[in-house]
Tab-separated table of C-alpha atoms and ligand atoms in Angstrom:
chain	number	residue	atom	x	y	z
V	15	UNK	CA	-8.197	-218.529	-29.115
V	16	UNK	CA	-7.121	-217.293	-32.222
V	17	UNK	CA	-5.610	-213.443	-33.198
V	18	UNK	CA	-8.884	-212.915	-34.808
V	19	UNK	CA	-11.213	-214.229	-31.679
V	20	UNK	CA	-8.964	-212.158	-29.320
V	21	UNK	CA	-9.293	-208.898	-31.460
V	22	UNK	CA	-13.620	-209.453	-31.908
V	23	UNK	CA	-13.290	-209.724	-27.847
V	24	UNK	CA	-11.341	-206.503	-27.119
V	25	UNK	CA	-13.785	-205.059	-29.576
V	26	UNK	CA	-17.005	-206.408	-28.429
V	27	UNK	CA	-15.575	-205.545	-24.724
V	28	UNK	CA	-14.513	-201.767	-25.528
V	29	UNK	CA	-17.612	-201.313	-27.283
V	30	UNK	CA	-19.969	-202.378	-24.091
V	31	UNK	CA	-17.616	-200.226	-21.921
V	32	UNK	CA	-18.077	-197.121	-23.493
V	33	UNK	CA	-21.851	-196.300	-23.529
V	34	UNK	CA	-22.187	-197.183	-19.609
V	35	UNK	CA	-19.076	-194.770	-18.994
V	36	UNK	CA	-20.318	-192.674	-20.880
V	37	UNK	CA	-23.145	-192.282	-19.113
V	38	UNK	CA	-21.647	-192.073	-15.845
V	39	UNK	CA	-19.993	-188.781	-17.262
V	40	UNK	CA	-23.023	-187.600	-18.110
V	41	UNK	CA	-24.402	-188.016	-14.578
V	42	UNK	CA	-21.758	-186.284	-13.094
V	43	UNK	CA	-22.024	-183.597	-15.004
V	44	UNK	CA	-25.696	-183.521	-14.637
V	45	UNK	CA	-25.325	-183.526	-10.479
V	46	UNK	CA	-23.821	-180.609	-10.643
V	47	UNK	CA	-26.919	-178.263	-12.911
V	48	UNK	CA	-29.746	-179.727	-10.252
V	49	UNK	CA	-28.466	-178.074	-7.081
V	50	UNK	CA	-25.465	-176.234	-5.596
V	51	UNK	CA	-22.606	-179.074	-4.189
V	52	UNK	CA	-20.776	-178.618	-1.255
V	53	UNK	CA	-16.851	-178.293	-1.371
V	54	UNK	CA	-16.327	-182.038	-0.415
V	55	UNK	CA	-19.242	-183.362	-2.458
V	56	UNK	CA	-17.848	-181.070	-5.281
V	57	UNK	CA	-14.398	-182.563	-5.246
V	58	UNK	CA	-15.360	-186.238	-4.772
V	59	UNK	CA	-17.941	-185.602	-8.507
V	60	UNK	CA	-14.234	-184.059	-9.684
V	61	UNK	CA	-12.490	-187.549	-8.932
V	62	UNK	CA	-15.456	-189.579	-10.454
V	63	UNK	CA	-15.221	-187.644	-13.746
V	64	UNK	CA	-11.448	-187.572	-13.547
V	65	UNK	CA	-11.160	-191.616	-13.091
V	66	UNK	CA	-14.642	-191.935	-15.990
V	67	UNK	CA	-12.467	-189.959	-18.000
V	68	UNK	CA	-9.180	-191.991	-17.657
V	69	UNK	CA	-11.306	-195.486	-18.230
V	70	UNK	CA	-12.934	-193.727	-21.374
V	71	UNK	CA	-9.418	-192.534	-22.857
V	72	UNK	CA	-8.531	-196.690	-22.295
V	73	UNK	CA	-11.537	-198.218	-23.956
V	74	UNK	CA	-11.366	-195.689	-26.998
V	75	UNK	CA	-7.447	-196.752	-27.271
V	76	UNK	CA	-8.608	-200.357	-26.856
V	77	UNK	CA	-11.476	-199.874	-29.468
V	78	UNK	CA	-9.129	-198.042	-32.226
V	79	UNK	CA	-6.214	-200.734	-31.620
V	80	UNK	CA	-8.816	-203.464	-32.352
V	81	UNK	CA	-10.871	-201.598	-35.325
V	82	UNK	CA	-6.920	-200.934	-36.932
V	83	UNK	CA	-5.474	-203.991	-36.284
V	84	UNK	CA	-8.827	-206.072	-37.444
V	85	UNK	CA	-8.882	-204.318	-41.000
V	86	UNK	CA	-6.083	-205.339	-43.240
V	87	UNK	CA	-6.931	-203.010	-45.829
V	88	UNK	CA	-5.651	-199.362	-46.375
V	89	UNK	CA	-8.642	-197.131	-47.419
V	90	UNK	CA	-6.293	-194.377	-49.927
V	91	UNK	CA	-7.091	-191.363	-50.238
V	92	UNK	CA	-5.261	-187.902	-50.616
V	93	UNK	CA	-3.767	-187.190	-47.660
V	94	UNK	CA	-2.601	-183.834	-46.853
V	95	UNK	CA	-0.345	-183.503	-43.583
V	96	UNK	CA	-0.189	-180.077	-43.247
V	97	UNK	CA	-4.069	-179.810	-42.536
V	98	UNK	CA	-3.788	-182.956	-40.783
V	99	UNK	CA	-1.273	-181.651	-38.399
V	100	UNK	CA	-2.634	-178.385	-37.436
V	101	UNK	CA	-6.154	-180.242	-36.875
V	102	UNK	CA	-4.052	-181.985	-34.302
V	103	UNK	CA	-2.508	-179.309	-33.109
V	104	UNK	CA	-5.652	-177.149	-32.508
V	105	UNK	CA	-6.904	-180.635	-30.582
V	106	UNK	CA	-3.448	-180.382	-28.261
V	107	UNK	CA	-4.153	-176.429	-27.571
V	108	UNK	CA	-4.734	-176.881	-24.117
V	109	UNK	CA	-2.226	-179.191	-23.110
V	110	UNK	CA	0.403	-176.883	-25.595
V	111	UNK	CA	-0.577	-173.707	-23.265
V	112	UNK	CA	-0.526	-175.777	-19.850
V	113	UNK	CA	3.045	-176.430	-20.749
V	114	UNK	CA	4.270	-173.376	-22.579
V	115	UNK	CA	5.551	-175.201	-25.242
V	116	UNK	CA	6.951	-174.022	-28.548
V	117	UNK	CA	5.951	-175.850	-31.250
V	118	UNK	CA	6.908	-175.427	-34.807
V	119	UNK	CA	5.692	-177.198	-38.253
V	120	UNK	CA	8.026	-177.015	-41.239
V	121	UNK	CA	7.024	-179.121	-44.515
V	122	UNK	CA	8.564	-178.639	-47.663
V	123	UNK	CA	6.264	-177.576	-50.678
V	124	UNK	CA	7.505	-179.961	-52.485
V	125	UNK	CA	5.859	-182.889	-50.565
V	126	UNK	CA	2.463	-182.338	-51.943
V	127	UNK	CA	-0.237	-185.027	-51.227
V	128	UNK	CA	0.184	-187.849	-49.774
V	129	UNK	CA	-1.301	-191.134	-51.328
V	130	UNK	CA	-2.568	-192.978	-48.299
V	131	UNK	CA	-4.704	-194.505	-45.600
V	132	UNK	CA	-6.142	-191.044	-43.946
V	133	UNK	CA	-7.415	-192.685	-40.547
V	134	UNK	CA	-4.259	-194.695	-39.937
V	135	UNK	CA	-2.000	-191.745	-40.931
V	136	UNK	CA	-4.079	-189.151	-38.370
V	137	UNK	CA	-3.088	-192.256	-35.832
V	138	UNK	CA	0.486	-192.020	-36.513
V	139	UNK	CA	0.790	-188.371	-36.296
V	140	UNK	CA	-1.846	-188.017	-33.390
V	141	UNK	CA	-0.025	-190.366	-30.973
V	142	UNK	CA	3.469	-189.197	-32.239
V	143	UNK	CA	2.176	-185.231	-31.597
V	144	UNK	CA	0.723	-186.163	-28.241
V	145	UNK	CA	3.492	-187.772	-26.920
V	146	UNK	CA	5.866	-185.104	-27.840
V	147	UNK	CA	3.795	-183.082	-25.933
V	148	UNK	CA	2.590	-185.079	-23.185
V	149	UNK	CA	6.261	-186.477	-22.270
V	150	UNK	CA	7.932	-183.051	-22.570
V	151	UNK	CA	8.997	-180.679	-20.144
V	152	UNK	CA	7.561	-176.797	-19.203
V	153	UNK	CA	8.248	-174.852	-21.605
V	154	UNK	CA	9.950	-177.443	-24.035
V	155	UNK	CA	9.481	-177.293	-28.025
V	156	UNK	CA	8.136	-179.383	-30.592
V	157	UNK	CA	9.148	-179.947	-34.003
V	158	UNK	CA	7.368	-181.065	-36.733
V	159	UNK	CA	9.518	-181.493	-40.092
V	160	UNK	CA	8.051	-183.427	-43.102
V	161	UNK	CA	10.699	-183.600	-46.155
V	162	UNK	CA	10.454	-184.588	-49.452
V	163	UNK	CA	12.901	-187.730	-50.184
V	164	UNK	CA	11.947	-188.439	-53.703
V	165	UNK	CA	9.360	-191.486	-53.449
V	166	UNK	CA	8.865	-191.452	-49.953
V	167	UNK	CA	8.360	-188.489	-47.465
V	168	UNK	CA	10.399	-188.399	-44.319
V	169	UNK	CA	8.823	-186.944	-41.319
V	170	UNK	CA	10.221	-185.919	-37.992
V	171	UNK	CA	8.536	-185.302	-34.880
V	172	UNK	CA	11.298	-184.340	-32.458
V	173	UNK	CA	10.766	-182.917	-28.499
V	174	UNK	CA	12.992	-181.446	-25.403
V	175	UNK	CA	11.045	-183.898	-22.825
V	176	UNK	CA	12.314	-186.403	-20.575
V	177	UNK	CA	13.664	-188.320	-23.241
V	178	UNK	CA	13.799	-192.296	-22.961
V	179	UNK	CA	16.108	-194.997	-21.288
V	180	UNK	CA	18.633	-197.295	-23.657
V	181	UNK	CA	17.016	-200.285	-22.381
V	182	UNK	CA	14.003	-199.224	-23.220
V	183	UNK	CA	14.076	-198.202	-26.503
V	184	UNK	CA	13.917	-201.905	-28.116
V	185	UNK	CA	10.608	-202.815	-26.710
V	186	UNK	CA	9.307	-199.445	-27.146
V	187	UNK	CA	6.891	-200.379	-29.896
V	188	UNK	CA	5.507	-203.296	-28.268
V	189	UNK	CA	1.472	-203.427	-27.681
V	190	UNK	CA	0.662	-202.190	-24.157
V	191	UNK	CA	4.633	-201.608	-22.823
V	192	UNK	CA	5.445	-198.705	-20.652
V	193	UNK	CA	8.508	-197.289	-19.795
V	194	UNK	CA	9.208	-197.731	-15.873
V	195	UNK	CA	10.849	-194.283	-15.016
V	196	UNK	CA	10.335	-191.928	-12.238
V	197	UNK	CA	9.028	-189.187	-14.823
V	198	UNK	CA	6.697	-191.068	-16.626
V	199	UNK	CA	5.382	-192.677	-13.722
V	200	UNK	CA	2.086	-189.791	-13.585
V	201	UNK	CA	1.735	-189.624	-16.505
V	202	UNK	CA	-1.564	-191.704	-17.384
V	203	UNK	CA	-0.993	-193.476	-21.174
V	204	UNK	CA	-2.250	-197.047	-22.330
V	205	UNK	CA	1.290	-198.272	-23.913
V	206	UNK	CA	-0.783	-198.569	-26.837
V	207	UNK	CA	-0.117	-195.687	-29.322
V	208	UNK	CA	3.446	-196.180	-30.700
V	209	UNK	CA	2.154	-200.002	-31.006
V	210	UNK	CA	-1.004	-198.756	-33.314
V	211	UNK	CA	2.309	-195.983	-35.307
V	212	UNK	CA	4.111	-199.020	-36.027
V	213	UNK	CA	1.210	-201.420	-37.656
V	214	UNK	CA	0.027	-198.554	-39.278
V	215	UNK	CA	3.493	-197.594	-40.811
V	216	UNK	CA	4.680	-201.199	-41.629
V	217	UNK	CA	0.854	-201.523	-43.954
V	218	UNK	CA	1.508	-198.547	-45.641
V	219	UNK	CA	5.444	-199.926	-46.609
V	220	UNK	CA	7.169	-197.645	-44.395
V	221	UNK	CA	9.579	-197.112	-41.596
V	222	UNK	CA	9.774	-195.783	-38.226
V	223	UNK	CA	12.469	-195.564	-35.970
V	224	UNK	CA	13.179	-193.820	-32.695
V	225	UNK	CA	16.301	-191.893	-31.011
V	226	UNK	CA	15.759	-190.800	-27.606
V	227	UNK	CA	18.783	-189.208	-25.202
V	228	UNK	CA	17.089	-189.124	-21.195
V	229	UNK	CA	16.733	-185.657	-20.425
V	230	UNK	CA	17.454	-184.212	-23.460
V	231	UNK	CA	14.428	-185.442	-25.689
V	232	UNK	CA	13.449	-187.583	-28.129
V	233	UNK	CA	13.084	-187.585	-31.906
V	234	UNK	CA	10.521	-190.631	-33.876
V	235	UNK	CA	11.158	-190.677	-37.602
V	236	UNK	CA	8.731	-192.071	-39.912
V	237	UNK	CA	9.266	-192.919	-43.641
V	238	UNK	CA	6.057	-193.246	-45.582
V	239	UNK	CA	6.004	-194.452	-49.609
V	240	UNK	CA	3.954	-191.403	-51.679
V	241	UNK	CA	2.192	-194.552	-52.958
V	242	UNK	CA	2.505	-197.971	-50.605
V	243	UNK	CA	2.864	-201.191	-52.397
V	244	UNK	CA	0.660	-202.728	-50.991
V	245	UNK	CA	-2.444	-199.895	-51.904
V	246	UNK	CA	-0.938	-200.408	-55.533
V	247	UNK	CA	-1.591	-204.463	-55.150
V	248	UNK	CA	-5.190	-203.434	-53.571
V	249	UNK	CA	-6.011	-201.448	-56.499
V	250	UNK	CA	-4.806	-204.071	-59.321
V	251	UNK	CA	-6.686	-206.786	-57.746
V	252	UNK	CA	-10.312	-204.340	-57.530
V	253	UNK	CA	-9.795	-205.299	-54.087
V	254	UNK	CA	-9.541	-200.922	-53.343
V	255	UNK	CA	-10.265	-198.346	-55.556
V	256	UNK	CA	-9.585	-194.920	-55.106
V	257	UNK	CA	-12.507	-192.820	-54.462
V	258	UNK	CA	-14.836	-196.059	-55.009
V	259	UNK	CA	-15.047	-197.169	-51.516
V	260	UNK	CA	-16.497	-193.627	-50.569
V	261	UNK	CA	-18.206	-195.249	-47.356
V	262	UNK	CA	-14.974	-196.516	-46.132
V	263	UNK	CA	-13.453	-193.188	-46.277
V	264	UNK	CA	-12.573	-191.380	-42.835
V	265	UNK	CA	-12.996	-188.208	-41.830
V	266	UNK	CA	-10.268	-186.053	-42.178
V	267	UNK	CA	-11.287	-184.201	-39.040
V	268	UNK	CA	-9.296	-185.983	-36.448
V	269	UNK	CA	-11.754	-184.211	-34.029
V	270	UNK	CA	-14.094	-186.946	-35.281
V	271	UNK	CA	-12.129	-189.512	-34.396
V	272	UNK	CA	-12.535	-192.111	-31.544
V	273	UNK	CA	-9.109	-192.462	-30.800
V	274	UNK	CA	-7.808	-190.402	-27.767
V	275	UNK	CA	-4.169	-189.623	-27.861
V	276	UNK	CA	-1.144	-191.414	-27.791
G	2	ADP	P1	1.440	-194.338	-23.797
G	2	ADP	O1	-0.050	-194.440	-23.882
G	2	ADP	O2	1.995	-194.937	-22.540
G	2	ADP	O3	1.949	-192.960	-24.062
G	2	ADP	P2	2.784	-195.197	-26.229
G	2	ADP	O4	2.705	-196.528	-26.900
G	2	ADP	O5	2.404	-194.006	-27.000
G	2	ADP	O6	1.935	-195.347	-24.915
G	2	ADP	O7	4.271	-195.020	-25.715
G	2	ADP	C1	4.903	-196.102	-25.019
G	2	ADP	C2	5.873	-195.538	-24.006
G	2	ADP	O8	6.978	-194.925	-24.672
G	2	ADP	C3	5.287	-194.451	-23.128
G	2	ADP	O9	4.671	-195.009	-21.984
G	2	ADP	C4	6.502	-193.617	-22.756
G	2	ADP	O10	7.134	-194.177	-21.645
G	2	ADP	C5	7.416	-193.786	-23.963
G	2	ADP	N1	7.372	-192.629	-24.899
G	2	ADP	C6	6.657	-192.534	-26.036
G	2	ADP	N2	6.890	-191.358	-26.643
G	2	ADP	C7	7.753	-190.684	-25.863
G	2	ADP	C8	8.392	-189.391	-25.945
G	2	ADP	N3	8.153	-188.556	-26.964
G	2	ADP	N4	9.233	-189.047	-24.946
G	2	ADP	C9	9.486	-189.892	-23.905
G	2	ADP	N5	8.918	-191.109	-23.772
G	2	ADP	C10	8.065	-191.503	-24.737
């Protein structure tokens, strides 16, 4: 089977998934308005919804990886990070809170707009953001530093967590790989995310490396092109203009977006 059969599959198959799982979230949450539980019946609809949940956070991972990897296009646009971060943010509140964590955005005026794909860049930042957070400790920090290098923009997204093993590190980009380590183990995640930063960063021309001490935490670096090459190719051959392809454009609310988190 080719790359292109296997990707149409894992689309085809995450699509199907979600609408019955959907639904089984619905029911569950219906149950519970047509007549008082008990405490057992109560927390068995809690595991249902908890384990619907989990599947649904998969196939919407699943679904995103396949849509991303299946278009070989970037859709450019203006992108502004600072609103794109704090959308992120706002979506991370609860998990922030849970945790106590400390998180701080710094980005220099001087970076200005961004010319690039919006979806794929809410990707990058999402799962970076959310695994700074999910992988951190109580009452950690999180920072978020964006600075202006001349043609490209270097951002940081650096956290106190549990920080990642040597051995790990060179694999850590890989589709579906997981770090084996006691602290990680409960910690549910797909293995999928920093695969969908990478593709993401290497279209738009850019760069992304990780340094990670276990224990101490772990800081993911991403250099991005103000304009990639390969949108400036797009645009000389008509294949993309700016602002012309108005239906391909994404929302820049990344509450509007399928993906779950990192
Ligand atoms: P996942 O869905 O498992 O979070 P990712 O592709 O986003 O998948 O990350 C791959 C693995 O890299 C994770 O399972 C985790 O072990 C490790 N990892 C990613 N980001 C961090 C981080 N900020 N701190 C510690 N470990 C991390």
């Amino acid at each position: 089977m080719s790359q292109d059969d296997n990707l149409e599959l894992l689309n085809t198959f995450a699509h199907d998934m979600k609408t019955p799982l959907g639904a089984v979230l619905h029911y569950a949450d219906l149950i519970q308005q047509v007549g008082p539980l008990n405490e057992s019946q109560k927390k068995f609809l809690d595991r249902i919804t908890a384990n619907a949940d989990k599947m649904l956070a998969l196939v919407k991972d699943l679904l995103a990886f396949a849509q991303l990897e299946n278009d070989r296009t970037l859709h450019v646009a203006d992108v502004h990070l600072g609103e794109m971060v704090q959308t992120i943010l706002t979506m991370l509140d609860a998990e922030i809170a849970a945790k106590r964590l400390t998180v701080s955005v710094t980005i220099a005026p001087s970076v200005g707009t961004l010319q690039a794909d919006v979806r794929r860049i809410q990707h990058v930042l999402q799962n970076l953001l959310s695994n700074a957070v999910k992988y951190n400790r109580e009452g950690g920090e999180v920072r978020f530093v964006c600075a202006d290098d001349g043609d490209t923009v270097r951002i940081t997204v650096q956290d106190t967590g549990i920080g990642i093993p040597p051995r790990a590190l060179p694999r850590l980009f890989e589709k579906f790989y997981r770090v084996k380590q006691p602290k990680s183990q409960p910690i549910e995640g797909t293995g999928l995310g920093l695969a969908i930063v990478k593709h993401a960063v290497d279209m738009h021309g850019g760069q992304v490396w990780v340094e990670s001490e276990q224990g101490k935490g772990t800081t993911f670096t991403v250099l991005l092109p103000r304009v990639s090459a390969l949108a400036r190719s797009q645009a000389q051959s008509g294949e993309l203009l700016d602002g012309v392809d108005d239906d391909r454009q994404e929302p820049q609310d990344a509450s509007d977006n399928d993906s779950p988190l990192g």
